Amino acid sequence: MTPSLRWPRKMRFLQSGDVSALFSIHCPSACIHYISSSRLESDRNAMKLSLSKVVNSARLGVINNLGRSGDKVLDFPGCLLYTKTGSPPHLTNDTLQTIEGVPPVAHITLSSLAEHQEVLEEFKDGIAKFAGIPDAVLYCSINDPVTKDPSGYNTNKSVSVWGGGGRLELTSQKFVSAQRALRPDWFQCLSDGEVMPTGCSKKRAKKSVDRSLVFLDECLQLLGDNERLAQSVLIGAIEGGDVLEERLRSARETAKRPVGGFLLDGFQGVAMSNETKLSLISSITAELPEDKIRVIHGMGRPDEVLECIERGVDLFDSAFPYEVTERGCALSFNHCYDPDPETAGGIHRTDSLSARGSHVLRKGETSEEESNGDTATHPDDPEIDWTGMTPFEICLKEKRFREDFRPLLQNCTCYCCRNHTRAYVHHLLASKELLAGILLMIHNFQLYFSFFRSARGALRDGKLGVLREIIRSQTV
């Protein structure tokens, strides 16, 4: 039996506007009552989403009233600041300040913090203050989009997360208790969000939706009178694998609950083909209300981001630049949709480096590296791991960058490109210096954040299709 939301036919509203009617949710195992529903609606949905333009399904707008003080705003389509336990990878908070366009919402993961719950409970002021970012707006997801966790451990009563100390089982009560210790501004609801391979059984997809709806109802009940999380926004998760019927059921049922936004879960990794992902995303967003935010994990490549934006997704994680950094690579792509470089003021790619940093030469043509006496590394160089490489990056581990004294990307204004060269970063990588990760992270974050500014500008100017073709042309 599918959990369903049954609203009373008759509800009495006080003339003062203070609604305290009882809501009943009928689940397979119990009847759950919500008290003080007005507080649920007003507090948990305190952030305000304002749409300024909608083109087909693509949405341009801003989220206001963010943070404990309500003075933060987030433009969308946009991304979140990816962190490891509250700190951006490789960077200090001071170093982060050198990056332009840093999103005001930081992304933390429950899997990395759940085992530290006792420490945070004793601290009492939440993870933001504990991590030294008291003014940050925090979004807490269950799992890290970068990490591939073992599957098969979720049950009808609990969801397993994997931290540094191994597996932790979270029931709804333990989950809410952990969130009370973390005190995030937004948090993903507990859900059976295992990434399912293509062709998974309909029975397994149905089970993931049923479990997730039960977890959602239980969490809403536990949050009903929780003062510490009164201002936190609950993000409902849309599950169902690659089964369209279950995805739609999950979207419709979740939309009936008093959630503040939606997470399109289970799209990270390569379990599904890109065509299947995009088709499901289009169908899901068509079922969701327009006044609430839509978040997705694991779709971070620039071409994937634009495809998702065109299908109604608002927010993305920024784990992609971190993954690029971990490969010893630098993002190198053009996202300028304005034909006039002086007008655009954007970043322009000046070389034809592919994902592996190799230029496809015509007959008789000599590469810049070879003309300088530096032979380009063969793409199958056993010393370099090409796994996961994309067409939007160059691998600075390649030997041909030893004497390349250009910035990582021409016209890039990041600290690394203004002060250092490809040759220097290559040297740092070869020497295994920690500074290599710092400089690459600065560059990759800044270019990625500026890409989202271009996406918003293109949507505003009616040129999103132009930007999509520019990005797509760099994947050939």
Short mmCIF file of C-alpha atoms in Angstrom, two decimals:
data_model
loop_
_atom_site.label_atom_id
_atom_site.label_comp_id
_atom_site.label_asym_id
_atom_site.label_seq_id
_atom_site.Cartn_x
_atom_site.Cartn_y
_atom_site.Cartn_z
CA MET A 1 0.00 0.00 0.00
CA THR A 2 1.43 3.36 -1.03
CA PRO A 3 1.65 6.06 1.63
CA SER A 4 -0.83 8.78 0.73
CA LEU A 5 -1.62 12.18 2.11
CA ARG A 6 -5.26 12.69 3.10
CA TRP A 7 -6.20 16.22 4.00
CA PRO A 8 -9.32 16.79 6.13
CA ARG A 9 -12.21 18.16 4.08
CA LYS A 10 -13.11 20.74 6.67
CA MET A 11 -10.45 23.00 8.14
CA ARG A 12 -11.12 25.98 10.37
CA PHE A 13 -8.80 28.93 10.08
CA LEU A 14 -8.64 31.51 12.82
CA GLN A 15 -9.35 35.06 11.72
CA SER A 16 -5.94 36.06 13.03
CA GLY A 17 -4.36 33.82 10.42
CA ASP A 18 -2.87 31.45 12.99
CA VAL A 19 -3.52 28.01 11.57
CA SER A 20 -3.27 25.18 14.05
CA ALA A 21 -5.42 22.56 12.38
CA LEU A 22 -4.47 18.94 12.63
CA PHE A 23 -3.16 17.21 9.54
CA SER A 24 -3.26 13.44 9.26
CA ILE A 25 -0.99 11.31 7.13
CA HIS A 26 -1.98 7.68 6.76
CA CYS A 27 0.99 5.35 6.38
CA PRO A 28 1.01 1.56 6.14
CA SER A 29 2.08 1.18 9.74
CA ALA A 30 0.73 4.15 11.61
CA CYS A 31 -1.38 7.27 11.56
CA ILE A 32 0.84 10.31 11.94
CA HIS A 33 -0.51 13.66 13.10
CA TYR A 34 0.98 17.07 12.47
CA ILE A 35 0.40 19.78 15.04
CA SER A 36 1.05 23.47 14.44
CA SER A 37 1.03 23.08 10.69
CA SER A 38 1.21 26.84 10.25
CA ARG A 39 4.69 26.81 11.77
CA LEU A 40 5.69 24.03 9.41
CA GLU A 41 4.61 26.07 6.42
CA SER A 42 5.91 29.45 7.57
CA ASP A 43 9.21 28.44 9.14
CA ARG A 44 10.37 25.56 7.00
CA ASN A 45 9.52 27.42 3.82
CA ALA A 46 10.75 30.83 5.00
CA MET A 47 13.04 31.19 1.99
CA LYS A 48 11.30 32.88 -0.93
CA LEU A 49 11.77 31.84 -4.55
CA SER A 50 11.16 34.53 -7.16
CA LEU A 51 11.07 33.67 -10.86
CA SER A 52 12.04 36.44 -13.26
CA LYS A 53 11.96 34.46 -16.49
CA VAL A 54 10.91 31.02 -17.73
CA VAL A 55 11.91 29.83 -21.21
CA ASN A 56 10.21 26.54 -21.99
CA SER A 57 11.26 24.74 -18.78
CA ALA A 58 14.44 26.71 -18.00
CA ARG A 59 13.99 28.98 -14.97
CA LEU A 60 15.80 32.19 -14.06
CA GLY A 61 15.31 33.67 -10.63
CA VAL A 62 16.55 34.30 -7.14
CA ILE A 63 16.07 32.75 -3.69
CA ASN A 64 15.70 35.37 -0.96
CA ASN A 65 15.62 35.27 2.85
CA LEU A 66 18.44 32.74 3.15
CA GLY A 67 20.42 32.15 6.31
CA ARG A 68 19.56 32.63 9.95
CA SER A 69 19.38 36.38 9.48
CA GLY A 70 17.57 36.15 6.15
CA ASP A 71 19.99 38.52 4.40
CA LYS A 72 21.50 36.08 1.87
CA VAL A 73 20.34 35.60 -1.72
CA LEU A 74 21.13 32.89 -4.26
CA ASP A 75 20.70 33.35 -8.01
CA PHE A 76 19.62 30.38 -10.07
CA PRO A 77 20.33 28.46 -12.16
CA GLY A 78 23.41 28.16 -10.01
CA CYS A 79 25.51 25.84 -7.91
CA LEU A 80 26.36 25.17 -4.29
CA LEU A 81 29.84 25.40 -2.78
CA TYR A 82 31.13 21.84 -2.45
CA THR A 83 32.90 21.19 0.85
CA LYS A 84 34.45 18.40 2.86
CA THR A 85 32.99 18.55 6.39
CA GLY A 86 32.34 22.25 5.94
CA SER A 87 35.64 23.29 4.37
CA PRO A 88 36.24 23.68 0.61
CA PRO A 89 38.75 21.01 -0.50
CA HIS A 90 42.41 22.14 -0.43
CA LEU A 91 41.41 25.68 0.61
CA THR A 92 41.28 27.72 3.79
CA ASN A 93 38.50 30.24 4.31
CA ASP A 94 40.98 33.05 3.64
CA THR A 95 42.03 31.47 0.35
CA LEU A 96 38.39 31.01 -0.60
CA GLN A 97 37.94 34.79 -0.40
CA THR A 98 40.27 35.22 -3.40
CA ILE A 99 37.79 33.39 -5.65
CA GLU A 100 35.18 35.42 -7.50
CA GLY A 101 31.51 34.46 -7.46
CA VAL A 102 31.56 31.97 -4.57
CA PRO A 103 27.98 30.72 -3.96
CA PRO A 104 26.47 31.74 -0.60
CA VAL A 105 25.20 28.20 0.08
CA ALA A 106 27.78 25.60 1.17
CA HIS A 107 27.16 21.90 0.59
CA ILE A 108 27.96 19.49 3.44
CA THR A 109 27.29 15.74 3.59
CA LEU A 110 25.77 13.75 6.43
CA SER A 111 27.88 10.70 5.58
CA SER A 112 31.06 12.57 6.55
CA LEU A 113 29.63 14.16 9.70
CA ALA A 114 27.23 11.64 11.25
CA GLU A 115 29.99 9.88 13.19
CA HIS A 116 30.86 13.20 14.87
CA GLN A 117 27.34 13.76 16.17
CA GLU A 118 28.28 13.49 19.86
CA VAL A 119 30.93 16.19 19.51
CA LEU A 120 28.50 18.52 17.74
CA GLU A 121 25.78 17.86 20.32
CA GLU A 122 28.15 18.86 23.08
CA PHE A 123 29.22 21.93 21.08
CA LYS A 124 25.51 22.88 20.69
CA ASP A 125 25.95 25.66 18.10
CA GLY A 126 25.92 23.57 14.91
CA ILE A 127 28.42 22.65 12.22
CA ALA A 128 28.59 26.14 10.67
CA LYS A 129 30.10 27.73 13.77
CA PHE A 130 32.14 24.60 14.53
CA ALA A 131 33.73 24.72 11.05
CA GLY A 132 34.49 28.43 11.35
CA ILE A 133 31.87 29.59 8.85
CA PRO A 134 29.12 30.93 11.15
CA ASP A 135 27.59 33.16 8.47
CA ALA A 136 27.36 30.46 5.78
CA VAL A 137 24.08 29.04 4.53
CA LEU A 138 24.38 25.24 4.74
CA TYR A 139 22.73 22.53 2.66
CA CYS A 140 23.17 18.99 3.98
CA SER A 141 22.78 16.03 1.63
CA ILE A 142 22.89 12.44 2.82
CA ASN A 143 25.75 11.22 0.62
CA ASP A 144 28.76 12.79 -1.05
CA PRO A 145 28.17 13.00 -4.83
CA VAL A 146 31.85 12.18 -5.41
CA THR A 147 31.87 8.97 -3.38
CA LYS A 148 30.50 5.70 -4.69
CA ASP A 149 29.01 3.95 -1.66
CA PRO A 150 28.25 0.22 -1.34
CA SER A 151 24.67 -0.74 -2.15
CA GLY A 152 22.23 -3.21 -0.68
CA TYR A 153 22.32 -2.02 2.93
CA ASN A 154 19.13 0.07 3.13
CA THR A 155 16.10 -1.44 4.84
CA ASN A 156 12.50 -0.48 5.55
CA LYS A 157 13.62 0.99 8.88
CA SER A 158 17.00 2.56 8.14
CA VAL A 159 19.38 4.01 5.57
CA SER A 160 23.10 3.27 5.71
CA VAL A 161 25.73 5.97 5.26
CA TRP A 162 29.45 5.39 5.01
CA GLY A 163 31.90 7.58 6.88
CA GLY A 164 35.55 7.29 7.79
CA GLY A 165 34.71 4.78 10.50
CA GLY A 166 32.57 2.53 8.32
CA ARG A 167 28.83 2.00 8.03
CA LEU A 168 26.27 3.86 10.12
CA GLU A 169 22.59 2.92 10.13
CA LEU A 170 20.21 5.85 10.35
CA THR A 171 16.58 5.46 11.34
CA SER A 172 14.29 8.46 10.97
CA GLN A 173 14.78 9.32 14.63
CA LYS A 174 18.57 9.06 14.44
CA PHE A 175 18.53 11.10 11.24
CA VAL A 176 16.57 13.97 12.79
CA SER A 177 18.78 13.79 15.87
CA ALA A 178 21.87 14.16 13.65
CA GLN A 179 20.31 17.13 11.86
CA ARG A 180 19.57 18.77 15.23
CA ALA A 181 23.29 18.54 16.01
CA LEU A 182 24.31 19.89 12.58
CA ARG A 183 21.64 22.62 12.36
CA PRO A 184 21.80 23.15 8.58
CA ASP A 185 19.65 25.71 6.77
CA TRP A 186 18.49 23.13 4.21
CA PHE A 187 18.71 19.38 4.45
CA GLN A 188 17.79 16.44 2.27
CA CYS A 189 15.23 14.18 3.87
CA LEU A 190 16.18 10.61 4.68
CA SER A 191 15.53 8.46 1.61
CA ASP A 192 16.39 5.17 -0.05
CA GLY A 193 18.58 6.84 -2.63
CA GLU A 194 20.89 4.08 -3.80
CA VAL A 195 22.07 4.61 -7.38
CA MET A 196 20.34 1.83 -9.29
CA PRO A 197 21.79 0.35 -12.50
CA THR A 198 19.90 0.57 -15.77
CA GLY A 199 17.29 -2.15 -15.97
CA CYS A 200 16.79 -2.53 -12.22
CA SER A 201 13.56 -4.31 -11.37
CA LYS A 202 10.35 -2.34 -11.01
CA LYS A 203 9.96 -4.00 -7.63
CA ARG A 204 13.22 -2.45 -6.39
CA ALA A 205 12.30 0.96 -7.80
CA LYS A 206 8.87 0.79 -6.16
CA LYS A 207 10.44 -0.20 -2.86
CA SER A 208 12.77 2.82 -2.96
CA VAL A 209 9.81 5.17 -3.47
CA ASP A 210 7.71 3.51 -0.75
CA ARG A 211 10.55 3.63 1.75
CA SER A 212 11.39 7.23 0.93
CA LEU A 213 7.80 8.38 1.40
CA VAL A 214 7.58 6.61 4.75
CA PHE A 215 10.88 8.19 5.84
CA LEU A 216 9.57 11.59 4.72
CA ASP A 217 6.36 11.22 6.71
CA GLU A 218 8.23 10.05 9.80
CA CYS A 219 10.72 12.93 9.56
CA LEU A 220 7.93 15.48 9.15
CA GLN A 221 6.29 14.14 12.29
CA LEU A 222 9.55 14.33 14.25
CA LEU A 223 10.22 17.85 12.96
CA GLY A 224 6.75 19.09 13.86
CA ASP A 225 7.72 20.41 17.29
CA ASN A 226 11.50 20.61 16.94
CA GLU A 227 12.49 24.16 17.83
CA ARG A 228 16.16 23.76 16.92
CA LEU A 229 15.25 22.94 13.30
CA ALA A 230 12.29 25.30 13.12
CA GLN A 231 13.99 27.50 10.51
CA SER A 232 15.54 24.68 8.50
CA VAL A 233 14.13 23.80 5.08
CA LEU A 234 13.39 20.15 4.38
CA ILE A 235 14.23 19.02 0.83
CA GLY A 236 12.18 16.03 -0.35
CA ALA A 237 13.99 13.40 -2.44
CA ILE A 238 12.57 12.08 -5.72
CA GLU A 239 13.52 8.41 -6.11
CA GLY A 240 12.57 5.52 -8.40
CA GLY A 241 15.64 4.53 -10.41
CA ASP A 242 15.06 4.53 -14.16
CA VAL A 243 11.41 3.47 -13.88
CA LEU A 244 9.36 6.41 -15.15
CA GLU A 245 6.14 5.34 -13.42
CA GLU A 246 7.84 5.26 -10.03
CA ARG A 247 9.69 8.52 -10.60
CA LEU A 248 6.40 10.26 -11.37
CA ARG A 249 4.71 8.70 -8.34
CA SER A 250 7.57 9.82 -6.13
CA ALA A 251 7.38 13.37 -7.51
CA ARG A 252 3.61 13.64 -7.11
CA GLU A 253 3.49 12.20 -3.60
CA THR A 254 6.46 14.21 -2.36
CA ALA A 255 4.93 17.40 -3.77
CA LYS A 256 1.86 16.79 -1.58
CA ARG A 257 3.96 17.03 1.58
CA PRO A 258 5.02 20.35 3.16
CA VAL A 259 8.60 20.34 1.87
CA GLY A 260 10.61 23.40 0.87
CA GLY A 261 12.20 21.98 -2.26
CA PHE A 262 13.05 18.84 -4.18
CA LEU A 263 16.17 16.79 -4.82
CA LEU A 264 16.27 14.75 -8.02
CA ASP A 265 18.24 11.87 -6.53
CA GLY A 266 19.96 8.86 -8.05
CA PHE A 267 21.33 10.48 -11.21
CA GLN A 268 24.96 10.60 -10.14
CA GLY A 269 27.41 8.15 -11.69
CA VAL A 270 27.11 6.19 -14.91
CA ALA A 271 24.40 3.76 -13.86
CA MET A 272 22.01 5.28 -16.44
CA SER A 273 22.62 6.47 -19.98
CA ASN A 274 22.58 10.23 -20.50
CA GLU A 275 19.47 9.98 -22.69
CA THR A 276 17.59 8.10 -19.97
CA LYS A 277 18.63 10.64 -17.34
CA LEU A 278 17.48 13.63 -19.39
CA SER A 279 14.18 12.01 -20.31
CA LEU A 280 13.43 11.24 -16.65
CA ILE A 281 14.44 14.74 -15.53
CA SER A 282 12.05 16.33 -18.04
CA SER A 283 9.18 14.15 -16.82
CA ILE A 284 9.92 14.75 -13.13
CA THR A 285 10.20 18.54 -13.25
CA ALA A 286 6.89 18.73 -15.12
CA GLU A 287 5.22 17.30 -11.99
CA LEU A 288 6.81 19.68 -9.49
CA PRO A 289 5.33 22.99 -8.28
CA GLU A 290 6.94 26.10 -9.73
CA ASP A 291 7.39 27.89 -6.41
CA LYS A 292 9.93 25.46 -4.94
CA ILE A 293 13.57 24.85 -5.74
CA ARG A 294 14.83 21.82 -7.71
CA VAL A 295 18.28 20.42 -6.86
CA ILE A 296 20.27 17.66 -8.56
CA HIS A 297 23.51 15.86 -7.68
CA GLY A 298 26.12 14.33 -9.94
CA MET A 299 25.31 16.21 -13.15
CA GLY A 300 28.26 18.60 -13.12
CA ARG A 301 29.82 18.63 -16.59
CA PRO A 302 29.04 21.92 -18.38
CA ASP A 303 27.12 20.15 -21.15
CA GLU A 304 25.12 18.15 -18.59
CA VAL A 305 24.38 21.28 -16.58
CA LEU A 306 22.92 23.11 -19.57
CA GLU A 307 20.80 20.11 -20.54
CA CYS A 308 19.40 19.98 -17.00
CA ILE A 309 18.78 23.73 -16.89
CA GLU A 310 16.74 23.45 -20.08
CA ARG A 311 14.66 20.78 -18.33
CA GLY A 312 13.85 22.85 -15.26
CA VAL A 313 16.63 22.09 -12.75
CA ASP A 314 17.74 25.05 -10.63
CA LEU A 315 20.71 24.07 -8.46
CA PHE A 316 23.73 21.79 -8.88
CA ASP A 317 26.57 20.66 -6.65
CA SER A 318 30.09 21.85 -7.50
CA ALA A 319 31.85 18.53 -6.98
CA PHE A 320 32.93 18.49 -10.64
CA PRO A 321 35.78 21.04 -10.25
CA TYR A 322 36.98 19.09 -7.21
CA GLU A 323 37.10 15.87 -9.24
CA VAL A 324 39.02 17.69 -11.98
CA THR A 325 41.50 18.96 -9.39
CA GLU A 326 42.01 15.48 -7.97
CA ARG A 327 43.01 14.28 -11.46
CA GLY A 328 45.72 16.94 -11.61
CA CYS A 329 43.77 18.79 -14.28
CA ALA A 330 42.66 22.35 -14.94
CA LEU A 331 39.30 23.31 -16.40
CA SER A 332 39.81 24.84 -19.84
CA PHE A 333 36.69 25.69 -21.81
CA ASN A 334 34.97 28.67 -23.37
CA HIS A 335 31.60 29.71 -21.97
CA CYS A 336 31.29 33.11 -23.63
CA TYR A 337 28.04 33.34 -25.60
CA ASP A 338 28.65 36.96 -26.69
CA PRO A 339 30.40 37.17 -30.11
CA ASP A 340 32.22 40.36 -29.07
CA PRO A 341 35.02 39.47 -26.60
CA GLU A 342 35.35 43.06 -25.37
CA THR A 343 31.63 43.23 -24.64
CA ALA A 344 31.50 39.79 -23.07
CA GLY A 345 34.41 40.26 -20.71
CA GLY A 346 34.41 36.49 -20.40
CA ILE A 347 36.95 33.74 -20.62
CA HIS A 348 38.07 32.41 -23.98
CA ARG A 349 39.77 29.18 -24.68
CA THR A 350 42.86 29.79 -26.75
CA ASP A 351 44.02 26.26 -27.41
CA SER A 352 42.44 23.11 -28.78
CA LEU A 353 43.31 20.78 -25.97
CA SER A 354 40.98 17.85 -25.57
CA ALA A 355 40.22 15.94 -22.41
CA ARG A 356 43.66 14.35 -22.57
CA GLY A 357 45.36 17.59 -23.48
CA SER A 358 46.20 16.42 -27.01
CA HIS A 359 45.66 18.52 -30.13
CA VAL A 360 44.46 16.69 -33.24
CA LEU A 361 46.98 17.82 -35.86
CA ARG A 362 46.45 18.00 -39.59
CA LYS A 363 48.95 16.39 -41.93
CA GLY A 364 52.22 18.33 -41.83
CA GLU A 365 51.13 20.50 -38.89
CA THR A 366 53.44 20.88 -35.91
CA SER A 367 52.14 21.42 -32.42
CA GLU A 368 53.29 24.38 -30.35
CA GLU A 369 54.89 21.99 -27.87
CA GLU A 370 56.83 20.12 -30.57
CA SER A 371 57.99 23.38 -32.16
CA ASN A 372 59.44 24.32 -28.79
CA GLY A 373 61.29 21.01 -28.56
CA ASP A 374 58.83 19.40 -26.14
CA THR A 375 57.12 16.32 -27.49
CA ALA A 376 53.52 15.89 -26.40
CA THR A 377 52.80 12.91 -24.20
CA HIS A 378 50.91 10.10 -25.86
CA PRO A 379 47.29 9.92 -24.63
CA ASP A 380 47.88 6.35 -23.49
CA ASP A 381 50.85 7.30 -21.32
CA PRO A 382 50.81 4.66 -18.56
CA GLU A 383 52.07 7.20 -16.05
CA ILE A 384 48.80 9.14 -16.23
CA ASP A 385 45.39 7.84 -15.24
CA TRP A 386 42.93 9.09 -17.86
CA THR A 387 39.89 7.62 -16.10
CA GLY A 388 37.00 10.05 -15.93
CA MET A 389 38.73 12.72 -18.02
CA THR A 390 36.37 15.08 -19.84
CA PRO A 391 36.77 17.38 -22.87
CA PHE A 392 36.61 20.41 -20.58
CA GLU A 393 40.01 20.01 -18.91
CA ILE A 394 43.73 19.74 -19.58
CA CYS A 395 46.00 17.35 -17.70
CA LEU A 396 48.90 19.31 -16.30
CA LYS A 397 50.75 16.13 -15.40
CA GLU A 398 51.73 15.78 -19.05
CA LYS A 399 55.40 16.38 -19.75
CA ARG A 400 54.67 18.79 -22.58
CA PHE A 401 53.72 21.41 -19.99
CA ARG A 402 57.22 21.47 -18.48
CA GLU A 403 58.14 24.59 -20.43
CA ASP A 404 54.69 26.03 -21.06
CA PHE A 405 54.80 29.46 -19.45
CA ARG A 406 51.25 30.47 -20.31
CA PRO A 407 48.53 30.77 -17.67
CA LEU A 408 46.25 27.79 -17.18
CA LEU A 409 43.62 29.58 -19.26
CA GLN A 410 44.08 32.74 -21.29
CA ASN A 411 42.15 35.75 -19.90
CA CYS A 412 41.25 33.92 -16.67
CA THR A 413 41.37 36.32 -13.72
CA CYS A 414 41.84 33.76 -10.94
CA TYR A 415 44.80 34.03 -8.55
CA CYS A 416 46.55 31.05 -10.15
CA CYS A 417 46.35 32.34 -13.73
CA ARG A 418 47.41 35.86 -12.71
CA ASN A 419 50.48 34.69 -10.80
CA HIS A 420 51.55 31.27 -12.07
CA THR A 421 52.01 29.21 -15.22
CA ARG A 422 51.22 25.74 -16.52
CA ALA A 423 54.89 24.85 -16.17
CA TYR A 424 54.87 25.78 -12.48
CA VAL A 425 51.74 23.75 -11.72
CA HIS A 426 53.21 20.82 -13.69
CA HIS A 427 56.32 21.03 -11.50
CA LEU A 428 54.19 21.09 -8.34
CA LEU A 429 52.26 18.01 -9.48
CA ALA A 430 55.45 16.16 -10.41
CA SER A 431 56.90 17.01 -6.99
CA LYS A 432 53.63 16.07 -5.25
CA GLU A 433 53.47 19.46 -3.58
CA LEU A 434 50.26 20.33 -1.71
CA LEU A 435 50.28 23.75 -3.38
CA ALA A 436 49.30 22.09 -6.67
CA GLY A 437 45.87 21.16 -5.32
CA ILE A 438 45.39 24.64 -3.85
CA LEU A 439 46.15 26.45 -7.11
CA LEU A 440 44.11 24.05 -9.23
CA MET A 441 41.15 24.27 -6.86
CA ILE A 442 41.21 28.07 -6.98
CA HIS A 443 41.24 28.06 -10.78
CA ASN A 444 38.68 25.30 -11.23
CA PHE A 445 36.22 26.77 -8.74
CA GLN A 446 36.42 30.27 -10.24
CA LEU A 447 35.96 29.09 -13.84
CA TYR A 448 33.06 26.84 -12.81
CA PHE A 449 31.30 29.61 -10.90
CA SER A 450 31.77 32.01 -13.83
CA PHE A 451 30.23 29.39 -16.13
CA PHE A 452 27.02 29.56 -14.09
CA ARG A 453 27.05 33.35 -14.37
CA SER A 454 27.23 32.91 -18.13
CA ALA A 455 24.35 30.41 -18.03
CA ARG A 456 22.17 32.91 -16.16
CA GLY A 457 23.17 35.69 -18.54
CA ALA A 458 22.45 33.55 -21.59
CA LEU A 459 19.03 32.63 -20.21
CA ARG A 460 18.28 36.27 -19.46
CA ASP A 461 19.39 37.36 -22.96
CA GLY A 462 17.59 34.55 -24.76
CA LYS A 463 20.87 32.92 -25.84
CA LEU A 464 20.88 29.71 -23.83
CA GLY A 465 20.80 27.71 -27.06
CA VAL A 466 23.86 29.61 -28.30
CA LEU A 467 25.76 28.79 -25.12
CA ARG A 468 24.71 25.16 -25.35
CA GLU A 469 26.12 24.88 -28.88
CA ILE A 470 29.38 26.58 -27.82
CA ILE A 471 29.78 24.08 -25.00
CA ARG A 472 28.75 21.13 -27.14
CA SER A 473 31.24 22.07 -29.87
CA GLN A 474 34.06 21.60 -27.36
CA THR A 475 33.12 17.97 -26.72
CA VAL A 476 33.80 16.88 -30.32
#
